[in-house]
PDB file of C-alpha atoms in Angstrom:
ATOM      1  CA  MET A   5      68.899 171.205 249.359  1.00 41.00           C
ATOM      2  CA  ARG A   6      70.585 174.136 251.093  1.00 40.00           C
ATOM      3  CA  ASP A   7      69.278 177.667 251.451  1.00 43.00           C
ATOM      4  CA  ASP A   8      71.759 179.613 249.287  1.00 40.00           C
ATOM      5  CA  THR A   9      71.395 182.781 251.361  1.00 42.00           C
ATOM      6  CA  SER A  10      72.090 181.282 254.771  1.00 45.00           C
ATOM      7  CA  GLY A  11      74.014 178.063 254.154  1.00 46.00           C
ATOM      8  CA  GLU A  12      71.378 176.189 256.179  1.00 63.00           C
ATOM      9  CA  PHE A  13      68.899 173.559 255.150  1.00 80.00           C
ATOM     10  CA  PRO A  14      65.585 175.383 254.513  1.00 92.00           C
ATOM     11  CA  THR A  15      62.574 174.838 256.732  1.00 95.00           C
ATOM     12  CA  LEU A  16      58.918 175.551 256.048  1.00 94.00           C
ATOM     13  CA  ALA A  17      59.079 178.725 258.145  1.00 93.00           C
ATOM     14  CA  ARG A  18      62.200 179.996 256.384  1.00 92.00           C
ATOM     15  CA  LEU A  19      60.787 179.417 252.904  1.00 89.00           C
ATOM     16  CA  GLY A  20      57.254 180.635 253.591  1.00 87.00           C
ATOM     17  CA  GLU A  21      53.930 179.126 252.554  1.00 84.00           C
ATOM     18  CA  PHE A  22      53.868 180.104 248.888  1.00 83.00           C
ATOM     19  CA  ALA A  23      57.465 179.148 248.159  1.00 83.00           C
ATOM     20  CA  VAL A  24      56.811 175.748 249.710  1.00 82.00           C
ATOM     21  CA  ILE A  25      53.668 175.260 247.633  1.00 80.00           C
ATOM     22  CA  ASP A  26      55.576 176.224 244.489  1.00 80.00           C
ATOM     23  CA  ARG A  27      58.194 173.558 245.250  1.00 77.00           C
ATOM     24  CA  LEU A  28      55.470 170.969 245.662  1.00 75.00           C
ATOM     25  CA  VAL A  29      53.598 171.583 242.401  1.00 78.00           C
ATOM     26  CA  ARG A  30      56.316 172.721 240.010  1.00 77.00           C
ATOM     27  CA  GLY A  31      56.893 170.313 237.124  1.00 81.00           C
ATOM     28  CA  ARG A  32      54.126 167.889 238.078  1.00 90.00           C
ATOM     29  CA  ARG A  33      52.082 166.459 235.218  1.00 91.00           C
ATOM     30  CA  GLN A  34      48.367 166.116 235.862  1.00 93.00           C
ATOM     31  CA  PRO A  35      46.238 163.322 234.395  1.00 94.00           C
ATOM     32  CA  ASP A  36      43.538 164.087 231.849  1.00 94.00           C
ATOM     33  CA  ALA A  37      40.844 164.134 234.553  1.00 94.00           C
ATOM     34  CA  VAL A  38      42.418 167.227 236.167  1.00 94.00           C
ATOM     35  CA  LEU A  39      41.595 170.076 233.806  1.00 94.00           C
ATOM     36  CA  LEU A  40      43.042 172.741 236.120  1.00 94.00           C
ATOM     37  CA  GLY A  41      45.438 171.942 238.940  1.00 90.00           C
ATOM     38  CA  PRO A  42      47.040 174.070 241.667  1.00 88.00           C
ATOM     39  CA  GLY A  43      47.477 177.792 241.050  1.00 85.00           C
ATOM     40  CA  ASP A  44      43.930 179.146 241.059  1.00 89.00           C
ATOM     41  CA  ASP A  45      41.274 179.477 243.767  1.00 92.00           C
ATOM     42  CA  ALA A  46      39.992 175.991 243.000  1.00 94.00           C
ATOM     43  CA  ALA A  47      40.914 173.020 240.882  1.00 92.00           C
ATOM     44  CA  LEU A  48      38.779 171.803 237.988  1.00 96.00           C
ATOM     45  CA  VAL A  49      38.284 168.055 237.691  1.00 95.00           C
ATOM     46  CA  THR A  50      36.155 166.267 235.133  1.00 93.00           C
ATOM     47  CA  ALA A  51      33.796 163.409 236.005  1.00 86.00           C
ATOM     48  CA  GLY A  52      33.484 161.021 233.091  1.00 83.00           C
ATOM     49  CA  ASP A  53      29.864 159.964 233.641  1.00 87.00           C
ATOM     50  CA  GLY A  54      28.636 163.064 235.460  1.00 91.00           C
ATOM     51  CA  ARG A  55      28.879 161.553 238.948  1.00 96.00           C
ATOM     52  CA  THR A  56      31.759 161.937 241.398  1.00 97.00           C
ATOM     53  CA  LEU A  57      32.703 159.713 244.312  1.00 98.00           C
ATOM     54  CA  VAL A  58      34.172 161.671 247.257  1.00 98.00           C
ATOM     55  CA  SER A  59      35.886 160.409 250.412  1.00 98.00           C
ATOM     56  CA  THR A  60      38.144 161.950 253.080  1.00 98.00           C
ATOM     57  CA  ASP A  61      40.623 160.506 255.572  1.00 97.00           C
ATOM     58  CA  VAL A  62      42.677 162.280 258.239  1.00 98.00           C
ATOM     59  CA  LEU A  63      46.102 161.043 259.368  1.00 98.00           C
ATOM     60  CA  VAL A  64      47.674 162.368 262.566  1.00 98.00           C
ATOM     61  CA  GLN A  65      51.328 161.928 263.500  1.00 98.00           C
ATOM     62  CA  ASP A  66      51.882 159.368 266.293  1.00 97.00           C
ATOM     63  CA  ARG A  67      48.278 158.227 265.893  1.00 94.00           C
ATOM     64  CA  HIS A  68      48.269 156.904 262.330  1.00 96.00           C
ATOM     65  CA  PHE A  69      51.977 157.020 261.497  1.00 98.00           C
ATOM     66  CA  ARG A  70      55.305 157.513 263.243  1.00 98.00           C
ATOM     67  CA  LEU A  71      58.187 159.378 261.668  1.00 98.00           C
ATOM     68  CA  ASP A  72      60.680 157.227 263.586  1.00 98.00           C
ATOM     69  CA  TRP A  73      59.269 154.230 261.681  1.00 98.00           C
ATOM     70  CA  SER A  74      58.150 155.720 258.375  1.00 98.00           C
ATOM     71  CA  THR A  75      59.984 157.941 255.928  1.00 98.00           C
ATOM     72  CA  PRO A  76      58.047 161.000 254.724  1.00 98.00           C
ATOM     73  CA  ARG A  77      57.726 159.285 251.337  1.00 98.00           C
ATOM     74  CA  ASP A  78      56.112 156.281 253.068  1.00 99.00           C
ATOM     75  CA  VAL A  79      53.607 158.581 254.775  1.00 99.00           C
ATOM     76  CA  GLY A  80      52.722 160.173 251.450  1.00 98.00           C
ATOM     77  CA  ARG A  81      52.131 156.826 249.793  1.00 98.00           C
ATOM     78  CA  LYS A  82      50.011 155.601 252.704  1.00 98.00           C
ATOM     79  CA  ALA A  83      47.856 158.739 252.690  1.00 98.00           C
ATOM     80  CA  ILE A  84      47.003 158.250 249.031  1.00 98.00           C
ATOM     81  CA  ALA A  85      46.599 154.468 249.140  1.00 98.00           C
ATOM     82  CA  GLN A  86      44.102 154.376 251.984  1.00 98.00           C
ATOM     83  CA  ASN A  87      41.940 157.023 250.320  1.00 98.00           C
ATOM     84  CA  ALA A  88      42.072 155.327 246.924  1.00 99.00           C
ATOM     85  CA  ALA A  89      40.881 152.102 248.569  1.00 99.00           C
ATOM     86  CA  ASP A  90      37.617 153.802 249.568  1.00 98.00           C
ATOM     87  CA  ILE A  91      36.918 154.616 245.924  1.00 99.00           C
ATOM     88  CA  GLU A  92      37.788 151.049 244.918  1.00 99.00           C
ATOM     89  CA  ALA A  93      35.261 149.799 247.483  1.00 99.00           C
ATOM     90  CA  MET A  94      32.504 151.714 245.684  1.00 99.00           C
ATOM     91  CA  GLY A  95      33.461 150.131 242.374  1.00 99.00           C
ATOM     92  CA  GLY A  96      35.159 153.274 241.085  1.00 98.00           C
ATOM     93  CA  ARG A  97      38.581 154.586 240.118  1.00 97.00           C
ATOM     94  CA  ALA A  98      40.356 157.410 241.922  1.00 98.00           C
ATOM     95  CA  THR A  99      41.092 160.360 239.626  1.00 97.00           C
ATOM     96  CA  ALA A 100      42.316 163.222 241.827  1.00 97.00           C
ATOM     97  CA  PHE A 101      43.313 164.043 245.395  1.00 96.00           C
ATOM     98  CA  VAL A 102      43.186 167.269 247.409  1.00 96.00           C
ATOM     99  CA  VAL A 103      45.573 167.403 250.366  1.00 95.00           C
ATOM    100  CA  GLY A 104      45.551 169.556 253.490  1.00 94.00           C
ATOM    101  CA  PHE A 105      48.881 169.396 255.339  1.00 95.00           C
ATOM    102  CA  ALA A 106      49.808 170.825 258.741  1.00 97.00           C
ATOM    103  CA  ALA A 107      53.325 170.738 260.201  1.00 97.00           C
ATOM    104  CA  PRO A 108      55.637 172.709 262.514  1.00 97.00           C
ATOM    105  CA  GLY A 109      57.524 175.610 260.995  1.00 96.00           C
ATOM    106  CA  ASP A 110      60.879 173.967 261.726  1.00 96.00           C
ATOM    107  CA  THR A 111      60.033 170.970 259.524  1.00 96.00           C
ATOM    108  CA  PRO A 112      62.782 170.589 256.900  1.00 96.00           C
ATOM    109  CA  ALA A 113      61.411 171.407 253.463  1.00 94.00           C
ATOM    110  CA  ALA A 114      63.164 168.301 252.135  1.00 94.00           C
ATOM    111  CA  GLN A 115      60.867 166.149 254.282  1.00 96.00           C
ATOM    112  CA  VAL A 116      57.818 167.744 252.701  1.00 94.00           C
ATOM    113  CA  ASP A 117      59.348 167.292 249.252  1.00 93.00           C
ATOM    114  CA  ALA A 118      59.658 163.574 250.024  1.00 96.00           C
ATOM    115  CA  LEU A 119      56.110 163.414 251.420  1.00 96.00           C
ATOM    116  CA  VAL A 120      54.689 164.867 248.231  1.00 94.00           C
ATOM    117  CA  ASP A 121      56.920 162.679 246.060  1.00 95.00           C
ATOM    118  CA  GLY A 122      55.382 159.687 247.828  1.00 97.00           C
ATOM    119  CA  MET A 123      51.887 161.003 247.176  1.00 96.00           C
ATOM    120  CA  TRP A 124      52.605 161.455 243.482  1.00 96.00           C
ATOM    121  CA  ASP A 125      54.264 158.041 243.277  1.00 97.00           C
ATOM    122  CA  GLU A 126      51.175 156.320 244.685  1.00 98.00           C
ATOM    123  CA  ALA A 127      48.698 158.444 242.731  1.00 97.00           C
ATOM    124  CA  GLY A 128      50.627 157.624 239.571  1.00 96.00           C
ATOM    125  CA  ARG A 129      50.042 153.906 240.124  1.00 97.00           C
ATOM    126  CA  ILE A 130      46.345 154.469 239.422  1.00 97.00           C
ATOM    127  CA  GLY A 131      46.594 157.310 236.913  1.00 97.00           C
ATOM    128  CA  ALA A 132      45.442 159.990 239.360  1.00 97.00           C
ATOM    129  CA  GLY A 133      46.876 163.395 240.281  1.00 95.00           C
ATOM    130  CA  ILE A 134      47.160 165.835 243.185  1.00 94.00           C
ATOM    131  CA  ALA A 135      44.770 168.601 242.146  1.00 94.00           C
ATOM    132  CA  GLY A 136      45.349 171.007 245.045  1.00 90.00           C
ATOM    133  CA  GLY A 137      45.457 171.482 248.781  1.00 89.00           C
ATOM    134  CA  ASP A 138      46.433 173.724 251.674  1.00 91.00           C
ATOM    135  CA  LEU A 139      49.383 174.191 254.023  1.00 92.00           C
ATOM    136  CA  VAL A 140      49.239 175.442 257.622  1.00 95.00           C
ATOM    137  CA  SER A 141      51.438 175.542 260.723  1.00 95.00           C
ATOM    138  CA  ALA A 142      50.669 173.102 263.556  1.00 98.00           C
ATOM    139  CA  PRO A 143      52.515 171.408 266.454  1.00 98.00           C
ATOM    140  CA  GLN A 144      52.685 168.060 264.603  1.00 98.00           C
ATOM    141  CA  TRP A 145      52.050 166.572 261.199  1.00 98.00           C
ATOM    142  CA  VAL A 146      48.405 166.221 260.181  1.00 98.00           C
ATOM    143  CA  LEU A 147      47.195 165.251 256.710  1.00 98.00           C
ATOM    144  CA  SER A 148      43.626 165.544 255.497  1.00 98.00           C
ATOM    145  CA  VAL A 149      43.249 163.889 252.111  1.00 98.00           C
ATOM    146  CA  THR A 150      40.117 164.060 249.970  1.00 98.00           C
ATOM    147  CA  VAL A 151      39.849 161.784 246.957  1.00 98.00           C
ATOM    148  CA  LEU A 152      37.587 162.146 243.930  1.00 98.00           C
ATOM    149  CA  GLY A 153      36.601 159.112 241.903  1.00 98.00           C
ATOM    150  CA  ASP A 154      34.884 158.121 238.680  1.00 97.00           C
ATOM    151  CA  LEU A 155      32.374 155.274 238.400  1.00 97.00           C
ATOM    152  CA  GLU A 156      33.012 155.055 234.637  1.00 95.00           C
ATOM    153  CA  GLY A 157      29.355 154.346 233.917  1.00 95.00           C
ATOM    154  CA  ARG A 158      28.913 151.633 236.540  1.00 96.00           C
ATOM    155  CA  ALA A 159      26.422 151.673 239.403  1.00 97.00           C
ATOM    156  CA  PRO A 160      28.076 152.283 242.791  1.00 98.00           C
ATOM    157  CA  VAL A 161      28.519 149.211 244.979  1.00 99.00           C
ATOM    158  CA  LEU A 162      27.093 149.989 248.418  1.00 99.00           C
ATOM    159  CA  ARG A 163      27.358 148.201 251.754  1.00 98.00           C
ATOM    160  CA  SER A 164      23.632 147.537 251.826  1.00 98.00           C
ATOM    161  CA  GLY A 165      23.107 145.054 248.988  1.00 98.00           C
ATOM    162  CA  ALA A 166      24.247 141.719 250.463  1.00 99.00           C
ATOM    163  CA  ARG A 167      21.622 138.956 250.280  1.00 98.00           C
ATOM    164  CA  PRO A 168      21.371 135.562 252.032  1.00 99.00           C
ATOM    165  CA  GLY A 169      22.917 132.737 250.048  1.00 98.00           C
ATOM    166  CA  SER A 170      25.655 134.876 248.522  1.00 99.00           C
ATOM    167  CA  VAL A 171      29.359 134.252 248.996  1.00 99.00           C
ATOM    168  CA  VAL A 172      31.756 136.597 250.778  1.00 99.00           C
ATOM    169  CA  ALA A 173      35.096 137.063 249.050  1.00 99.00           C
ATOM    170  CA  VAL A 174      38.219 139.132 249.525  1.00 99.00           C
ATOM    171  CA  ALA A 175      40.861 140.629 247.238  1.00 99.00           C
ATOM    172  CA  GLY A 176      44.210 141.678 248.679  1.00 98.00           C
ATOM    173  CA  GLU A 177      46.121 140.758 251.811  1.00 96.00           C
ATOM    174  CA  LEU A 178      44.824 140.422 255.378  1.00 97.00           C
ATOM    175  CA  GLY A 179      46.729 140.703 258.658  1.00 96.00           C
ATOM    176  CA  ARG A 180      50.077 141.865 257.297  1.00 97.00           C
ATOM    177  CA  SER A 181      49.798 145.433 258.556  1.00 97.00           C
ATOM    178  CA  ALA A 182      48.787 144.257 262.038  1.00 96.00           C
ATOM    179  CA  ALA A 183      51.702 141.823 262.098  1.00 97.00           C
ATOM    180  CA  GLY A 184      54.065 144.561 260.967  1.00 98.00           C
ATOM    181  CA  TYR A 185      52.766 146.922 263.630  1.00 97.00           C
ATOM    182  CA  SER A 186      53.454 144.368 266.372  1.00 97.00           C
ATOM    183  CA  LEU A 187      56.980 143.832 265.051  1.00 98.00           C
ATOM    184  CA  TRP A 188      57.687 147.569 264.974  1.00 98.00           C
ATOM    185  CA  GLU A 189      56.153 148.141 268.410  1.00 96.00           C
ATOM    186  CA  LYS A 190      58.241 145.389 269.987  1.00 97.00           C
ATOM    187  CA  GLY A 191      61.409 146.456 268.174  1.00 97.00           C
ATOM    188  CA  ILE A 192      61.830 143.100 266.437  1.00 97.00           C
ATOM    189  CA  GLU A 193      64.086 143.134 263.386  1.00 96.00           C
ATOM    190  CA  GLY A 194      63.646 140.959 260.330  1.00 95.00           C
ATOM    191  CA  PHE A 195      60.308 140.148 258.683  1.00 98.00           C
ATOM    192  CA  GLU A 196      60.949 143.111 256.398  1.00 97.00           C
ATOM    193  CA  GLU A 197      57.983 142.412 254.131  1.00 97.00           C
ATOM    194  CA  LEU A 198      55.589 142.534 257.082  1.00 98.00           C
ATOM    195  CA  ARG A 199      57.225 145.575 258.646  1.00 98.00           C
ATOM    196  CA  ARG A 200      57.076 147.309 255.288  1.00 98.00           C
ATOM    197  CA  GLY A 201      53.458 146.259 254.844  1.00 97.00           C
ATOM    198  CA  HIS A 202      52.474 148.235 257.920  1.00 98.00           C
ATOM    199  CA  LEU A 203      54.108 151.417 256.653  1.00 98.00           C
ATOM    200  CA  VAL A 204      52.797 151.350 253.075  1.00 98.00           C
ATOM    201  CA  PRO A 205      49.588 149.413 252.328  1.00 97.00           C
ATOM    202  CA  GLU A 206      49.013 147.887 248.911  1.00 97.00           C
ATOM    203  CA  PRO A 207      45.311 147.929 248.025  1.00 98.00           C
ATOM    204  CA  PRO A 208      44.309 145.594 245.183  1.00 98.00           C
ATOM    205  CA  TYR A 209      43.972 148.411 242.669  1.00 99.00           C
ATOM    206  CA  GLY A 210      41.509 147.672 239.881  1.00 98.00           C
ATOM    207  CA  GLN A 211      39.687 144.920 241.762  1.00 99.00           C
ATOM    208  CA  GLY A 212      36.896 147.243 242.832  1.00 99.00           C
ATOM    209  CA  ALA A 213      35.916 147.718 239.198  1.00 98.00           C
ATOM    210  CA  VAL A 214      36.331 143.980 238.578  1.00 99.00           C
ATOM    211  CA  ALA A 215      33.944 143.232 241.441  1.00 99.00           C
ATOM    212  CA  ALA A 216      31.414 145.794 240.239  1.00 98.00           C
ATOM    213  CA  ALA A 217      31.488 144.368 236.716  1.00 98.00           C
ATOM    214  CA  ALA A 218      30.972 140.880 238.177  1.00 98.00           C
ATOM    215  CA  GLY A 219      27.798 142.025 239.940  1.00 98.00           C
ATOM    216  CA  ALA A 220      29.045 142.561 243.488  1.00 99.00           C
ATOM    217  CA  GLN A 221      26.063 143.128 245.774  1.00 99.00           C
ATOM    218  CA  ALA A 222      28.016 144.886 248.525  1.00 99.00           C
ATOM    219  CA  MET A 223      31.643 145.849 249.080  1.00 99.00           C
ATOM    220  CA  ILE A 224      33.856 147.512 251.684  1.00 99.00           C
ATOM    221  CA  ASP A 225      37.475 148.556 252.189  1.00 98.00           C
ATOM    222  CA  VAL A 226      39.040 146.511 254.997  1.00 97.00           C
ATOM    223  CA  SER A 227      40.578 149.423 256.880  1.00 96.00           C
ATOM    224  CA  ASP A 228      39.636 148.672 260.497  1.00 94.00           C
ATOM    225  CA  GLY A 229      39.643 144.866 260.442  1.00 95.00           C
ATOM    226  CA  LEU A 230      37.836 142.130 258.507  1.00 97.00           C
ATOM    227  CA  ILE A 231      35.250 141.367 261.193  1.00 96.00           C
ATOM    228  CA  ALA A 232      34.697 145.012 262.121  1.00 95.00           C
ATOM    229  CA  ASP A 233      34.224 146.096 258.519  1.00 97.00           C
ATOM    230  CA  LEU A 234      32.002 143.169 257.553  1.00 98.00           C
ATOM    231  CA  ARG A 235      29.805 144.070 260.521  1.00 96.00           C
ATOM    232  CA  HIS A 236      29.104 147.332 258.704  1.00 97.00           C
ATOM    233  CA  VAL A 237      27.993 145.322 255.680  1.00 99.00           C
ATOM    234  CA  ALA A 238      25.875 142.999 257.829  1.00 98.00           C
ATOM    235  CA  GLU A 239      24.178 145.915 259.581  1.00 98.00           C
ATOM    236  CA  ALA A 240      23.589 147.907 256.399  1.00 98.00           C
ATOM    237  CA  SER A 241      22.213 144.849 254.572  1.00 99.00           C
ATOM    238  CA  GLY A 242      20.277 143.330 257.484  1.00 98.00           C
ATOM    239  CA  VAL A 243      22.016 139.964 257.112  1.00 98.00           C
ATOM    240  CA  GLY A 244      24.391 137.691 258.955  1.00 98.00           C
ATOM    241  CA  ILE A 245      27.845 136.739 257.697  1.00 98.00           C
ATOM    242  CA  ASP A 246      29.681 133.519 258.528  1.00 98.00           C
ATOM    243  CA  LEU A 247      33.423 133.467 257.835  1.00 98.00           C
ATOM    244  CA  SER A 248      35.336 130.223 257.391  1.00 98.00           C
ATOM    245  CA  THR A 249      38.854 129.944 258.774  1.00 96.00           C
ATOM    246  CA  ALA A 250      39.789 127.222 256.247  1.00 97.00           C
ATOM    247  CA  PRO A 251      40.274 129.579 253.265  1.00 97.00           C
ATOM    248  CA  LEU A 252      41.999 132.057 255.581  1.00 96.00           C
ATOM    249  CA  ALA A 253      44.548 129.458 256.697  1.00 94.00           C
ATOM    250  CA  ALA A 254      47.122 130.361 254.042  1.00 93.00           C
ATOM    251  CA  GLY A 255      47.173 133.962 255.208  1.00 94.00           C
ATOM    252  CA  ARG A 256      47.363 132.857 258.834  1.00 95.00           C
ATOM    253  CA  ASP A 257      50.204 130.434 258.136  1.00 96.00           C
ATOM    254  CA  ALA A 258      52.181 133.110 256.274  1.00 96.00           C
ATOM    255  CA  LEU A 259      52.145 135.138 259.498  1.00 98.00           C
ATOM    256  CA  ALA A 260      52.813 132.215 261.852  1.00 98.00           C
ATOM    257  CA  ALA A 261      56.550 132.791 262.265  1.00 98.00           C
ATOM    258  CA  ALA A 262      56.020 136.441 263.175  1.00 98.00           C
ATOM    259  CA  GLY A 263      53.208 135.460 265.531  1.00 98.00           C
ATOM    260  CA  HIS A 264      55.509 133.013 267.308  1.00 97.00           C
ATOM    261  CA  VAL A 265      58.208 135.653 267.785  1.00 98.00           C
ATOM    262  CA  VAL A 266      55.886 138.335 269.163  1.00 97.00           C
ATOM    263  CA  GLY A 267      53.608 135.940 271.058  1.00 97.00           C
ATOM    264  CA  GLU A 268      50.392 136.784 269.223  1.00 96.00           C
ATOM    265  CA  ASP A 269      47.795 134.733 267.344  1.00 94.00           C
ATOM    266  CA  PRO A 270      48.206 135.242 263.582  1.00 96.00           C
ATOM    267  CA  LEU A 271      44.538 134.398 263.001  1.00 95.00           C
ATOM    268  CA  ALA A 272      43.634 137.396 265.162  1.00 95.00           C
ATOM    269  CA  TRP A 273      45.722 139.562 262.828  1.00 96.00           C
ATOM    270  CA  VAL A 274      43.863 138.172 259.808  1.00 97.00           C
ATOM    271  CA  LEU A 275      40.401 138.630 261.333  1.00 96.00           C
ATOM    272  CA  GLY A 276      40.929 141.806 263.342  1.00 94.00           C
ATOM    273  CA  GLY A 277      43.941 143.604 261.929  1.00 92.00           C
ATOM    274  CA  GLY A 278      43.246 146.690 259.849  1.00 89.00           C
ATOM    275  CA  GLU A 279      45.111 148.956 257.437  1.00 94.00           C
ATOM    276  CA  ASP A 280      45.834 146.337 254.786  1.00 96.00           C
ATOM    277  CA  HIS A 281      43.083 147.941 252.686  1.00 98.00           C
ATOM    278  CA  ALA A 282      41.987 144.699 251.104  1.00 98.00           C
ATOM    279  CA  LEU A 283      38.496 144.661 249.611  1.00 99.00           C
ATOM    280  CA  ALA A 284      35.679 142.424 250.860  1.00 99.00           C
ATOM    281  CA  ALA A 285      32.579 141.883 248.736  1.00 99.00           C
ATOM    282  CA  CYS A 286      29.470 139.727 248.432  1.00 99.00           C
ATOM    283  CA  PHE A 287      28.562 137.958 245.176  1.00 99.00           C
ATOM    284  CA  ALA A 288      25.409 136.061 244.213  1.00 98.00           C
ATOM    285  CA  GLY A 289      27.433 133.953 241.771  1.00 91.00           C
ATOM    286  CA  PRO A 290      31.060 132.823 241.630  1.00 96.00           C
ATOM    287  CA  ALA A 291      33.669 135.318 242.763  1.00 98.00           C
ATOM    288  CA  PRO A 292      35.695 136.799 239.884  1.00 98.00           C
ATOM    289  CA  THR A 293      39.359 136.156 239.192  1.00 98.00           C
ATOM    290  CA  GLY A 294      41.539 137.828 241.812  1.00 98.00           C
ATOM    291  CA  TRP A 295      39.057 137.143 244.612  1.00 99.00           C
ATOM    292  CA  ARG A 296      38.960 134.238 247.079  1.00 98.00           C
ATOM    293  CA  VAL A 297      35.795 133.079 248.843  1.00 98.00           C
ATOM    294  CA  ILE A 298      36.051 133.244 252.644  1.00 98.00           C
ATOM    295  CA  GLY A 299      32.452 132.937 253.826  1.00 98.00           C
ATOM    296  CA  ARG A 300      28.757 133.186 253.101  1.00 98.00           C
ATOM    297  CA  VAL A 301      25.824 135.477 253.752  1.00 99.00           C
ATOM    298  CA  LEU A 302      23.080 134.236 256.099  1.00 98.00           C
ATOM    299  CA  ASP A 303      19.611 135.341 257.058  1.00 97.00           C
ATOM    300  CA  GLY A 304      19.779 137.900 259.901  1.00 84.00           C
ATOM    301  CA  PRO A 305      20.353 138.940 262.635  1.00 95.00           C
ATOM    302  CA  ALA A 306      23.093 141.333 261.574  1.00 96.00           C
ATOM    303  CA  ARG A 307      26.299 139.834 262.936  1.00 96.00           C
ATOM    304  CA  VAL A 308      29.574 138.254 261.835  1.00 97.00           C
ATOM    305  CA  LEU A 309      30.340 134.684 262.886  1.00 98.00           C
ATOM    306  CA  VAL A 310      33.556 132.702 262.505  1.00 97.00           C
ATOM    307  CA  ASP A 311      33.036 129.011 261.701  1.00 97.00           C
ATOM    308  CA  GLY A 312      29.455 129.394 262.887  1.00 96.00           C
ATOM    309  CA  ALA A 313      30.310 130.857 266.294  1.00 95.00           C
ATOM    310  CA  GLU A 314      30.750 134.291 267.819  1.00 89.00           C
ATOM    311  CA  TRP A 315      34.328 135.567 267.639  1.00 85.00           C
ATOM    312  CA  SER A 316      35.653 136.455 271.095  1.00 72.00           C
ATOM    313  CA  GLY A 317      38.967 137.942 269.996  1.00 67.00           C
ATOM    314  CA  TYR A 318      39.967 141.386 268.780  1.00 61.00           C
ATOM    315  CA  ALA A 319      37.639 142.419 265.958  1.00 56.00           C
ATOM    316  CA  GLY A 320      39.086 145.705 264.698  1.00 59.00           C
ATOM    317  CA  TRP A 321      40.133 149.306 265.220  1.00 53.00           C
ATOM    318  CA  GLN A 322      37.950 152.123 266.555  1.00 55.00           C
ATOM    319  CA  SER A 323      39.066 155.753 266.818  1.00 50.00           C
ATOM    320  CA  TYR A 324      37.356 156.233 270.201  1.00 42.00           C
TER     321      TYR A 324
END
């Protein structure tokens, strides 16, 4: 879109804050949960059962995404997906998002249009909306996304409920984002599904509620890595967890060709790679449809084993 007064493509600085915000919210249809969207001092969002789940993630350019790899639309989808996964991990359903966005003044407005289109695309997959946000100038792109969620009458599934004798199961993919990252970093073409999987995660939407209804004792979003995140469950529950590589073999084998090309162990991607936003949960009985059993819960100490032994490889992401 060109600026009709100058013949140039508009930037955030040229348009100004309020004109940019108007472009981002005009014509958007909110879901029923958002009673009042952007345009007032605060949004108004309903909580079906009187309780609201809340979670926040921050994404920083060149730390969590790269604009030479991702399109702005990809970044928007990723920002929403990773936040929605946190609500899924509590057994809830995301209903609304609030987005803080910082960017340089010379950012083309069309890039921000695409970013927000991606956010709405992903939010629409789960029937949620963008209820509001803020815009500010900064040297690079930064997104702070807060998600609100509804438990729909269910009890929240915490990290602290796992009990010895239960099974550990997972819904969603493992290791694909880590494989994709290695391919991007090394400049290796091909493997488009894996490369794409790093840019835009695909959480198993709806499986959090399925797990909660099936009596999940504990659950977590696999954002940092399977071992790293299950350690949080083990520590919160005061139990041990033993993972079996046999049921993880299919995922490992699907990544084997990429692992050969980049010279990395695909099992390490499955066990330690993050950002797939799969869900891991513990069940006293059989795992529900859509989940595959990958391990069992043991009496303490709080640790995660692999085939009964300590894992010496990469276990997951840490910010510091």
